[in-house]
Coordinates of C-alpha atoms in Angstrom, one line a residue:
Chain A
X1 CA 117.6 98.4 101.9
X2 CA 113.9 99.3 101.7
X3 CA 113.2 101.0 98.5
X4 CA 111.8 104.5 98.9
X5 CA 108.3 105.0 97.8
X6 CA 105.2 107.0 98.2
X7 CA 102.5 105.9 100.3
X8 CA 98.9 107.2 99.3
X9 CA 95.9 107.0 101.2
X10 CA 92.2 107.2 99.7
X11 CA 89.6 107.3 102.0
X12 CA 87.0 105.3 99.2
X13 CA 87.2 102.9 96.7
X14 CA 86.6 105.2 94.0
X15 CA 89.7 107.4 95.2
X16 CA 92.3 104.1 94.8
X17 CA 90.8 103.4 91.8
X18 CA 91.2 107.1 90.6
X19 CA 94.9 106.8 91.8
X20 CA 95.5 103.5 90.2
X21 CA 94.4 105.1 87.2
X22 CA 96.1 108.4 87.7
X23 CA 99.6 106.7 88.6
X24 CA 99.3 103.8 85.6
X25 CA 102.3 101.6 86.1
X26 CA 104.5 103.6 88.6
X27 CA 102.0 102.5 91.1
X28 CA 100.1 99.3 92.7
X29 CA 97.6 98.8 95.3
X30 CA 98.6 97.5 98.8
X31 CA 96.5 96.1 101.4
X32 CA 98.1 94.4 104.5
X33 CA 101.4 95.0 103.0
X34 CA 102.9 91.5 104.3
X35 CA 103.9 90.6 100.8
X36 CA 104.4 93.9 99.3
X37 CA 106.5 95.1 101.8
X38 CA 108.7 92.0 101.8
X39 CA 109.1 92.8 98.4
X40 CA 109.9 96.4 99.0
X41 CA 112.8 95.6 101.4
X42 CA 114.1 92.9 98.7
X43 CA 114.1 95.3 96.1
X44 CA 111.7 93.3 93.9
X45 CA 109.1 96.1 94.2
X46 CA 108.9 97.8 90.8
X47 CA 106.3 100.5 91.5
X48 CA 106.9 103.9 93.0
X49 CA 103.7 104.8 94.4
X50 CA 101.5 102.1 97.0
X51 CA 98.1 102.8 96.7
X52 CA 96.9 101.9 100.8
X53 CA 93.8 99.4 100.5
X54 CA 93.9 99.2 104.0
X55 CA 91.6 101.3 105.2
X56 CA 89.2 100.5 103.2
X57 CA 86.5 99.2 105.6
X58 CA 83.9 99.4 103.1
X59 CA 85.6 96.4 101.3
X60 CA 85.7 94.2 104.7
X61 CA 82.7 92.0 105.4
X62 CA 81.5 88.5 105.1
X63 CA 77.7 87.8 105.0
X64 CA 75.4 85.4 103.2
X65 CA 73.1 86.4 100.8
X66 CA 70.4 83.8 99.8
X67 CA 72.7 81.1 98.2
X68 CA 75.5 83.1 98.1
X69 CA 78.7 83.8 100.6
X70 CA 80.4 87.1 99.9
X71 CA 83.6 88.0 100.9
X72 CA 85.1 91.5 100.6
X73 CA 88.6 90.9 99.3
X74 CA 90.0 93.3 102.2
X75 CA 88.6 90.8 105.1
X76 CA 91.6 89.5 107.3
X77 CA 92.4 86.0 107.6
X78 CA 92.0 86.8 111.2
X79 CA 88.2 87.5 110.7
X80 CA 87.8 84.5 108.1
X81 CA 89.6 82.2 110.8
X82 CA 86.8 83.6 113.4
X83 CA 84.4 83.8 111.3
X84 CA 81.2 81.6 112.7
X85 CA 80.0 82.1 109.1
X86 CA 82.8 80.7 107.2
X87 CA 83.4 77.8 109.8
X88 CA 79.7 76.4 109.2
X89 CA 79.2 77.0 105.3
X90 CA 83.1 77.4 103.8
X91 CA 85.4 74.9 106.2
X92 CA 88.1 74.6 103.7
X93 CA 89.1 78.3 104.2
X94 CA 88.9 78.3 107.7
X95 CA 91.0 75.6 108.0
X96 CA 93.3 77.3 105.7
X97 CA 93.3 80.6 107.4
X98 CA 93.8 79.0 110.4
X99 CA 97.0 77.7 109.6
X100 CA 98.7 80.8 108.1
X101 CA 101.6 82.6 108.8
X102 CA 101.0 84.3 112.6
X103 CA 98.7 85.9 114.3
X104 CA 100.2 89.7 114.2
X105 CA 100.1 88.7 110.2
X106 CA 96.7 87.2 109.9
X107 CA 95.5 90.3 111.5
X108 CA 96.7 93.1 108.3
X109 CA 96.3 90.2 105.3
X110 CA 93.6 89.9 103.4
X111 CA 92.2 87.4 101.4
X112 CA 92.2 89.4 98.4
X113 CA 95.8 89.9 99.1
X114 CA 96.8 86.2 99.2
X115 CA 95.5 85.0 96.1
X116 CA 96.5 88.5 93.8
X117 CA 99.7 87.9 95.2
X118 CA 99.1 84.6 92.9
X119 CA 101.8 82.3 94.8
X120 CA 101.4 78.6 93.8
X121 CA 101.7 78.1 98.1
X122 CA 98.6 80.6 98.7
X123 CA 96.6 78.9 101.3
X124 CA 93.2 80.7 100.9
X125 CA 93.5 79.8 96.9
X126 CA 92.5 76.1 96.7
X127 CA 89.5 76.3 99.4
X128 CA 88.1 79.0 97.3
X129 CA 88.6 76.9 94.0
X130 CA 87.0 74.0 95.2
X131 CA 84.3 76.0 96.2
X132 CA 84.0 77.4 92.6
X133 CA 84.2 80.9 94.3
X134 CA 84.6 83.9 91.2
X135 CA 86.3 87.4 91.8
X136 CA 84.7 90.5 91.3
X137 CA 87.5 93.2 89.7
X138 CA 87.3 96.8 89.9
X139 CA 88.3 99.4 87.8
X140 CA 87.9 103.0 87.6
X141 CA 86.2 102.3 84.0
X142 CA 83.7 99.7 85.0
X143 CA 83.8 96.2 86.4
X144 CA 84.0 92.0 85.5
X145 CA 83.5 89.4 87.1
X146 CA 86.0 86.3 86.6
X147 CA 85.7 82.5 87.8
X148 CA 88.6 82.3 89.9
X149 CA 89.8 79.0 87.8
X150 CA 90.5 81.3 85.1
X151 CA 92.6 84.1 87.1
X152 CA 96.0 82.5 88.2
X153 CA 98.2 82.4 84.7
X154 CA 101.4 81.8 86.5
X155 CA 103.4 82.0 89.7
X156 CA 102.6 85.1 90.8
X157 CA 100.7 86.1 88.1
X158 CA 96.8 86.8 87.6
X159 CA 94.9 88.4 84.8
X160 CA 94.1 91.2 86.9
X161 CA 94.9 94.2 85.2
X162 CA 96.7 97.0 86.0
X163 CA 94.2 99.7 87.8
X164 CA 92.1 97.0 89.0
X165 CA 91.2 96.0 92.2
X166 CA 90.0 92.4 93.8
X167 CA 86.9 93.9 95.8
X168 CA 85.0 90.6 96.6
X169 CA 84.7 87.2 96.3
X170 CA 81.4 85.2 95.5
X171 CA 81.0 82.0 96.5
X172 CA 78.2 79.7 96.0
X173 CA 76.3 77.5 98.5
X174 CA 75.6 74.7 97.1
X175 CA 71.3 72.5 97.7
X176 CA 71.9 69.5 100.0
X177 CA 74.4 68.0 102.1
X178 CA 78.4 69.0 101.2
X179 CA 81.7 69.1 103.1
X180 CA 85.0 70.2 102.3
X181 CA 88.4 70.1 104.2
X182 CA 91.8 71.9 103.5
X183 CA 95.0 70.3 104.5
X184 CA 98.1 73.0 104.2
X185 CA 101.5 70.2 104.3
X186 CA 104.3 72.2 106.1
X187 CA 107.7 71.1 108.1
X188 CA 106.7 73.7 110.6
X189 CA 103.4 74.0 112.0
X190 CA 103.1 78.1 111.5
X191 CA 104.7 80.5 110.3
X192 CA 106.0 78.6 107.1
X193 CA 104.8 78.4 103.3
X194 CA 102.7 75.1 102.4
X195 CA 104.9 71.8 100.7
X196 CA 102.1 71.0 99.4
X197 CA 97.8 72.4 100.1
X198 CA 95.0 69.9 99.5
X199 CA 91.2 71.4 99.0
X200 CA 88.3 68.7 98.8
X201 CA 84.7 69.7 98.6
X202 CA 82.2 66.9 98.1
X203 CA 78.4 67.6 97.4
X204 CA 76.2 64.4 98.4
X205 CA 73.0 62.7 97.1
X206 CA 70.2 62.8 100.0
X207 CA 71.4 59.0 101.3
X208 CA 75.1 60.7 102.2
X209 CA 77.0 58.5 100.1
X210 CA 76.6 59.1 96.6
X211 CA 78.8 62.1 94.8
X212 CA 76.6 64.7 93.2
X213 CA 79.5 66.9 92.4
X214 CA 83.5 66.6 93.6
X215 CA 86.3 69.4 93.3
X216 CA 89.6 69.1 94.0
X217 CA 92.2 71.4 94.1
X218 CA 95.9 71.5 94.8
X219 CA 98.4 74.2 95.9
X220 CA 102.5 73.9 94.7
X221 CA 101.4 70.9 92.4
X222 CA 102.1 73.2 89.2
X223 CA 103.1 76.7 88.8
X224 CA 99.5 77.8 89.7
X225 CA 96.8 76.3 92.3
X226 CA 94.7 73.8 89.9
X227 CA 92.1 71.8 90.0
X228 CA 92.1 68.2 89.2
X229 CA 88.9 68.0 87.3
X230 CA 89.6 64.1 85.6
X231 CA 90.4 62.8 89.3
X232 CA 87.0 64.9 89.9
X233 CA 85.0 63.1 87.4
X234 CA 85.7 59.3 88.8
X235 CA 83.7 60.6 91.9
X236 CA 80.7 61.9 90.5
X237 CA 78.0 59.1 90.4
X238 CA 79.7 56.7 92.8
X239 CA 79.7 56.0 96.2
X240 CA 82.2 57.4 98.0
X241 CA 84.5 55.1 100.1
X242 CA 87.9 55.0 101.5
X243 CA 89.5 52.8 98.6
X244 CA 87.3 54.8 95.7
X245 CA 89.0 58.4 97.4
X246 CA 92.8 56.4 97.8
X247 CA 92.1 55.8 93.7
X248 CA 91.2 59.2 93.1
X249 CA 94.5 60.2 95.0
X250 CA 96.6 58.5 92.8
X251 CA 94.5 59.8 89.6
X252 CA 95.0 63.5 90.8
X253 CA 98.8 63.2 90.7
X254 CA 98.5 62.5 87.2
X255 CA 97.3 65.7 86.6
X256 CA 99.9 67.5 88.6
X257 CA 103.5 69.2 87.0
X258 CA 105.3 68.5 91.0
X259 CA 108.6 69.8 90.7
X260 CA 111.9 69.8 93.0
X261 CA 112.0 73.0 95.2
X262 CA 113.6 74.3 98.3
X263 CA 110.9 73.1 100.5
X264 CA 110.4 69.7 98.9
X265 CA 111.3 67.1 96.3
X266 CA 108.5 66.1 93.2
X267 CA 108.3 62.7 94.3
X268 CA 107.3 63.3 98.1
X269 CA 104.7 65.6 97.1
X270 CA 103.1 63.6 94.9
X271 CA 103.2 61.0 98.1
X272 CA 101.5 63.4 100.2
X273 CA 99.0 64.5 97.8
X274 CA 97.9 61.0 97.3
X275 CA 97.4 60.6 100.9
X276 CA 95.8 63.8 101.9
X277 CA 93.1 63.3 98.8
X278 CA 91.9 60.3 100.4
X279 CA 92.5 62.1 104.0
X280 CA 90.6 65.5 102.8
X281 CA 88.2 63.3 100.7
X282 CA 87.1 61.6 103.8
X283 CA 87.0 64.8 106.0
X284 CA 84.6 66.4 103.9
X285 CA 82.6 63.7 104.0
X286 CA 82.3 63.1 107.6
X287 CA 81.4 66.9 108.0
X288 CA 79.1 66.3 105.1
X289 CA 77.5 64.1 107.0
X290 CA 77.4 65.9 109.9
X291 CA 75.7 68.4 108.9
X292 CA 78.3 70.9 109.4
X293 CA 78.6 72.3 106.0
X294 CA 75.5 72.4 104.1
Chain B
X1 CA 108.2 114.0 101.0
X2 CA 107.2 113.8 104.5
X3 CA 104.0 113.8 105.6
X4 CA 102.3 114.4 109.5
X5 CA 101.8 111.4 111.4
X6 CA 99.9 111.4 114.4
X7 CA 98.8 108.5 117.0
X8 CA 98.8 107.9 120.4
X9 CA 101.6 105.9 122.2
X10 CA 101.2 103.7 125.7
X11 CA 98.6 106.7 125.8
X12 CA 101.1 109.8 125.2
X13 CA 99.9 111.2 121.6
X14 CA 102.6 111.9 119.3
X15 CA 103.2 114.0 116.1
X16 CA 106.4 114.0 114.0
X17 CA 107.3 114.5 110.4
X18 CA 107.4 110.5 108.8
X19 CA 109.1 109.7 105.1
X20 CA 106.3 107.6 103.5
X21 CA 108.2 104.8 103.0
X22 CA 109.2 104.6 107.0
X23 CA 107.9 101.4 108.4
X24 CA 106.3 102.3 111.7
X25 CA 109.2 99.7 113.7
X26 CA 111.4 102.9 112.1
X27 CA 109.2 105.5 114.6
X28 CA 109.1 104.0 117.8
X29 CA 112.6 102.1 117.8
X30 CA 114.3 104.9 116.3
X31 CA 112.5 108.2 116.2
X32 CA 110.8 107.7 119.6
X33 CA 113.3 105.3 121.1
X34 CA 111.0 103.4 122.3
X35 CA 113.4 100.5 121.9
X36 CA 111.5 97.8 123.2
X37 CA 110.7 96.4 119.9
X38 CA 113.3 95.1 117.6
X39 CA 114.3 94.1 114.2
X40 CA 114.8 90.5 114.2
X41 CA 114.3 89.8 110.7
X42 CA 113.0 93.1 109.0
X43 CA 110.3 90.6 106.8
X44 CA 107.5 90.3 110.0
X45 CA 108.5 86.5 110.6
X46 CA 110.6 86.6 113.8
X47 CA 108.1 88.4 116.3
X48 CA 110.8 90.6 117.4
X49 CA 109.2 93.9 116.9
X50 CA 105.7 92.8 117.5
X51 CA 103.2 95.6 118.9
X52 CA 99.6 96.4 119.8
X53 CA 97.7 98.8 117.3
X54 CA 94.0 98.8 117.7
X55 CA 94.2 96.3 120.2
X56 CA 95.5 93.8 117.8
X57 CA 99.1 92.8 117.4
X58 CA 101.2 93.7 114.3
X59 CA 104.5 93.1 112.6
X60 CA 106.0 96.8 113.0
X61 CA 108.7 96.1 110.7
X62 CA 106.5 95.5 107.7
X63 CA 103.6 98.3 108.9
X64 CA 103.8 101.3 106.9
X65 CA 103.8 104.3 110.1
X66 CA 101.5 106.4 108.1
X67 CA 99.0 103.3 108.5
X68 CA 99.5 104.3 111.9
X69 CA 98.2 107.4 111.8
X70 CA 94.9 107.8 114.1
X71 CA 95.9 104.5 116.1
X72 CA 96.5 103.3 119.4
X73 CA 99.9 101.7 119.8
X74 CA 100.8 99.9 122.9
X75 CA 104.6 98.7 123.4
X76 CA 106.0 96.9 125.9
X77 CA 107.1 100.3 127.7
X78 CA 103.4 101.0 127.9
X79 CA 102.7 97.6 130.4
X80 CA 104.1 99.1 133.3
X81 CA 101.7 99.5 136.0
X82 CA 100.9 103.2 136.8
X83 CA 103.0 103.4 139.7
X84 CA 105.9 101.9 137.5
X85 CA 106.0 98.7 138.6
X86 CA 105.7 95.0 136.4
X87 CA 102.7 93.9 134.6
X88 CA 102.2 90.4 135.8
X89 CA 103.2 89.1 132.6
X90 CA 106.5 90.8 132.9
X91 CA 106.7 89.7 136.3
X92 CA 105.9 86.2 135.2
X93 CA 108.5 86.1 132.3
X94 CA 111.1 87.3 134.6
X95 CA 110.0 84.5 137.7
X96 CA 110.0 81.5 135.3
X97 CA 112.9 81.9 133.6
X98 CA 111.5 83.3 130.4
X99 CA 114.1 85.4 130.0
X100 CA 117.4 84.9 128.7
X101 CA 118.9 87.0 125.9
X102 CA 115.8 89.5 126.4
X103 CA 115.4 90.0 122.6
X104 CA 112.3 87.9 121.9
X105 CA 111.1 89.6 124.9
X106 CA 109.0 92.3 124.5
X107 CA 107.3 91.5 121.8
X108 CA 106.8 87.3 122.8
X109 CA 105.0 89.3 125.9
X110 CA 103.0 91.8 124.1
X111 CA 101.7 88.7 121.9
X112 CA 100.4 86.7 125.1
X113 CA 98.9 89.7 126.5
X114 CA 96.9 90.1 123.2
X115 CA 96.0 86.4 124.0
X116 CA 94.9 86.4 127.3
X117 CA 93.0 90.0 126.5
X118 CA 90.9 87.8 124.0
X119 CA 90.7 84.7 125.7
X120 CA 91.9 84.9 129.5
X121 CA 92.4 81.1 129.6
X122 CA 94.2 79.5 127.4
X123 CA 95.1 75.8 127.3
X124 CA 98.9 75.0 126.5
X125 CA 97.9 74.8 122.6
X126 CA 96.3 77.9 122.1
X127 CA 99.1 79.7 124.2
X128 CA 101.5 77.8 121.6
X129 CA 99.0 78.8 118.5
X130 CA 99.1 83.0 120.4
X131 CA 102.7 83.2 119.9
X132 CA 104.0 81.1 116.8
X133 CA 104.7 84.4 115.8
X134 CA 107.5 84.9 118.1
X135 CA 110.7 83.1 117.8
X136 CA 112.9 82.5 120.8
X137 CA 116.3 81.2 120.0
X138 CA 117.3 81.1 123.5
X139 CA 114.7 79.3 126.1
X140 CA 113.4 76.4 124.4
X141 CA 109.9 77.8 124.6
X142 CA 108.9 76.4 127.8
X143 CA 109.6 78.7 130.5
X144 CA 107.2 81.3 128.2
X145 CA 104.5 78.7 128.0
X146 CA 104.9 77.9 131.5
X147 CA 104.7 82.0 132.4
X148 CA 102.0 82.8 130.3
X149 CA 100.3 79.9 131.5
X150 CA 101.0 81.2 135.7
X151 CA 99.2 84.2 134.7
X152 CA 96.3 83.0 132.7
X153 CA 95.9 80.5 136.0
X154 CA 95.5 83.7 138.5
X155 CA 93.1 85.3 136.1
X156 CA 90.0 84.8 137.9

């Protein structure tokens, strides 16, 4: 039974905000609704009043600025997924967005929605950490801006406060060669939640071998996506090679809190996420090498 | 409270009095009887009541009908030619044996045809990738493939 609530409209930014603000806790924002209104019909939705994002076109772009990509945190996963943009300079997410949910879904959901909905499965969430992306958050009072490792706290929770809106993420480019490769681990290949996701993102020394910088970041390895920053710091400095990257697979899992679940036991993710480090590790160095991020 | 909703339907526009909290599935299936699209699962995973706003597909189940307001909808009611006969699509469905229990139907068609709009010819993998977000419980998949794939082949 789908509870009954009220279904506002602004036409800006500043009106939602104004309506957050005006509502306080009876109310939330909602963007391509494909969570919230899940949530509605389970009657896990606590608020009263949706506040509609979605028209918000003002809060839908990609572009590059200098050393920068900027994401509006309304932009579908259908327009990251086609994005020529994000294909060349931010692989990870395209591969994630590529490989979520459907198409009729991928064309309402925004990124911003995926990772405020904070699940430990969000797909777009480990691309954008190993890309050291941070969030800009809006509020009728003023704005912050917040690394993004800082704003999962728990499943499904964020430090995003309440009147606040995700309006953008920023995401640096890094100098010099990089590459980075998603890999979403799923019994079904769409329309399913990810066993386990796997984000690598290598930055290279001009000779393509040595590790300037390494980020990896796991999705459903703890109750939030996280980052693996000791497995991290056994690349940086070294050559990278197949047997170095199968190490640093086995070192990640150390830093993970796996657990059993519907979708999978602790023991076979950990398997997978020592094979996909290495697999991921040595994607995002052959499209460091290729030239294809970078 | 009900507000007015109004949008345009297989080209007809429309006006009625919606409840805020009415998914737009609710309007067409129900209000309009446009029953063509379905409620497989009510959560936007089974396809079922898939339709065309904007030119791009959508989950009607879980799309608020006051986000419909201002749009183009296109269900599968609106494919039929203008002197009433089959879209090819339809046409195909029903000549391949892409049809058995009907359900998955309409919207499994609307999805390909908002594939081949975008790109007329698919290979089998993207025609798989179009509709992974239409579950058939009946055909085994392959007499859909095979149809869509008959009318991306004439599309020249």
């Amino acid at each position: 039974m789908l509870k009954k609530f009220d279904y506002l409209q602004p036409a800006s930014l500043d009106e939602a905000l104004d309506l957050l603000t005006e509502h306080g806790p009876a109310a939330q924002p909602v963007a391509g609704g494909t969570d919230v209104m899940i949530d509605a019909k389970r009657k896990k939705l606590v608020a009263d009043v949706l506040v509609s994002l979605r028209g918000l076109k003002e809060l839908s772009y990609i572009k590059q600025e200098e050393s920068r990509i900027l994401i509006g945190g309304l932009t579908t996963l259908r327009d990251i997924e086609r994005s020529d943009l994000i294909s060349a300079r931010l692989p990870a997410l395209a591969d994630a967005a590529r490989n979520m949910a459907s198409v009729q879904i991928r064309n309402v959901a925004t990124v911003a929605g995926n990772v405020v909905n904070a699940a430990p499965s969000a797909d777009t969430a480990p691309p954008l950490l190993v890309s050291g992306a941070e969030v800009r958050l809006k509020s009728k009072s003023g704005e912050r801006t917040v690394p993004l490792d800082a704003f999962f706290i728990g499943p499904g929770k964020t430090v995003l406060a309440a009147g606040e809106v995700l309006t953008e993420f920023i995401v640096p480019i890094p100098d010099g060669p990089y590459g980075q490769a998603y890999w979403k681990h799923s019994r079904r290949k769409a329309m399913d939640l990810a066993m386990v996701g796997v984000a690598v993102h290598l930055e290279l020394e001009a000779d393509l071998e040595t590790c300037r910088l390494a980020r990896i970041a796991l999705g459903v390895a703890a109750p939030t996506p996280i980052r693996t920053p000791e497995a991290e710091a056994k690349l940086v400095g070294q050559k990278i090679t197949a047997e170095l990257l199968a190490s640093i697979g086995e070192q990640s899992c150390d830093e993970t809190l796996c657990r059993d679940s519907l979708r999978g036991e602790a023991w076979y993710r950990q398997e997978i996420i020592r094979v996909m480090v290495r697999r991921m590790g040595l994607s995002a160095l052959e499209r460091a090498r290729a030239g294809r991020a970078g | 409270m009900k507000k007015i909703l109004s949008f345009t339907v297989n080209g007809e526009p429309v006006s009625l009095a919606a409840e805020p909290h009415w998914m737009l599935l609710d309007v067409l299936h129900d209000h309009l009887r446009l029953t063509g699209a379905k409620e497989g699962c009510g959560m936007g995973e089974c396809g079922a009541c898939t339709v065309i706003m904007d030119g791009r597909t959508v989950n009607s189940c879980i799309t608020p009908a006051l986000e419909a307001e201002g749009t183009e909808i296109v269900t599968i009611e609106g494919l039929l030619t203008e002197d009433g006969r089959l879209s090819p699509l339809q046409q195909s469905f029903i000549d391949r044996g892409a049809v058995q229990c009907g359900f998955c139907t309409p919207g499994m068609i609307l999805s390909a045809k908002a594939l081949l709009d975008e790109n007329p010819h698919p290979n089998e993998d993207e025609i798989r990738t179009g509709l992974a977000g239409n579950i058939c419980r009946c055909t085994g998949y392959n007499q859909i493939i095979e149809a869509v794939a008959a009318v991306a082949r004439k599309e020249d």
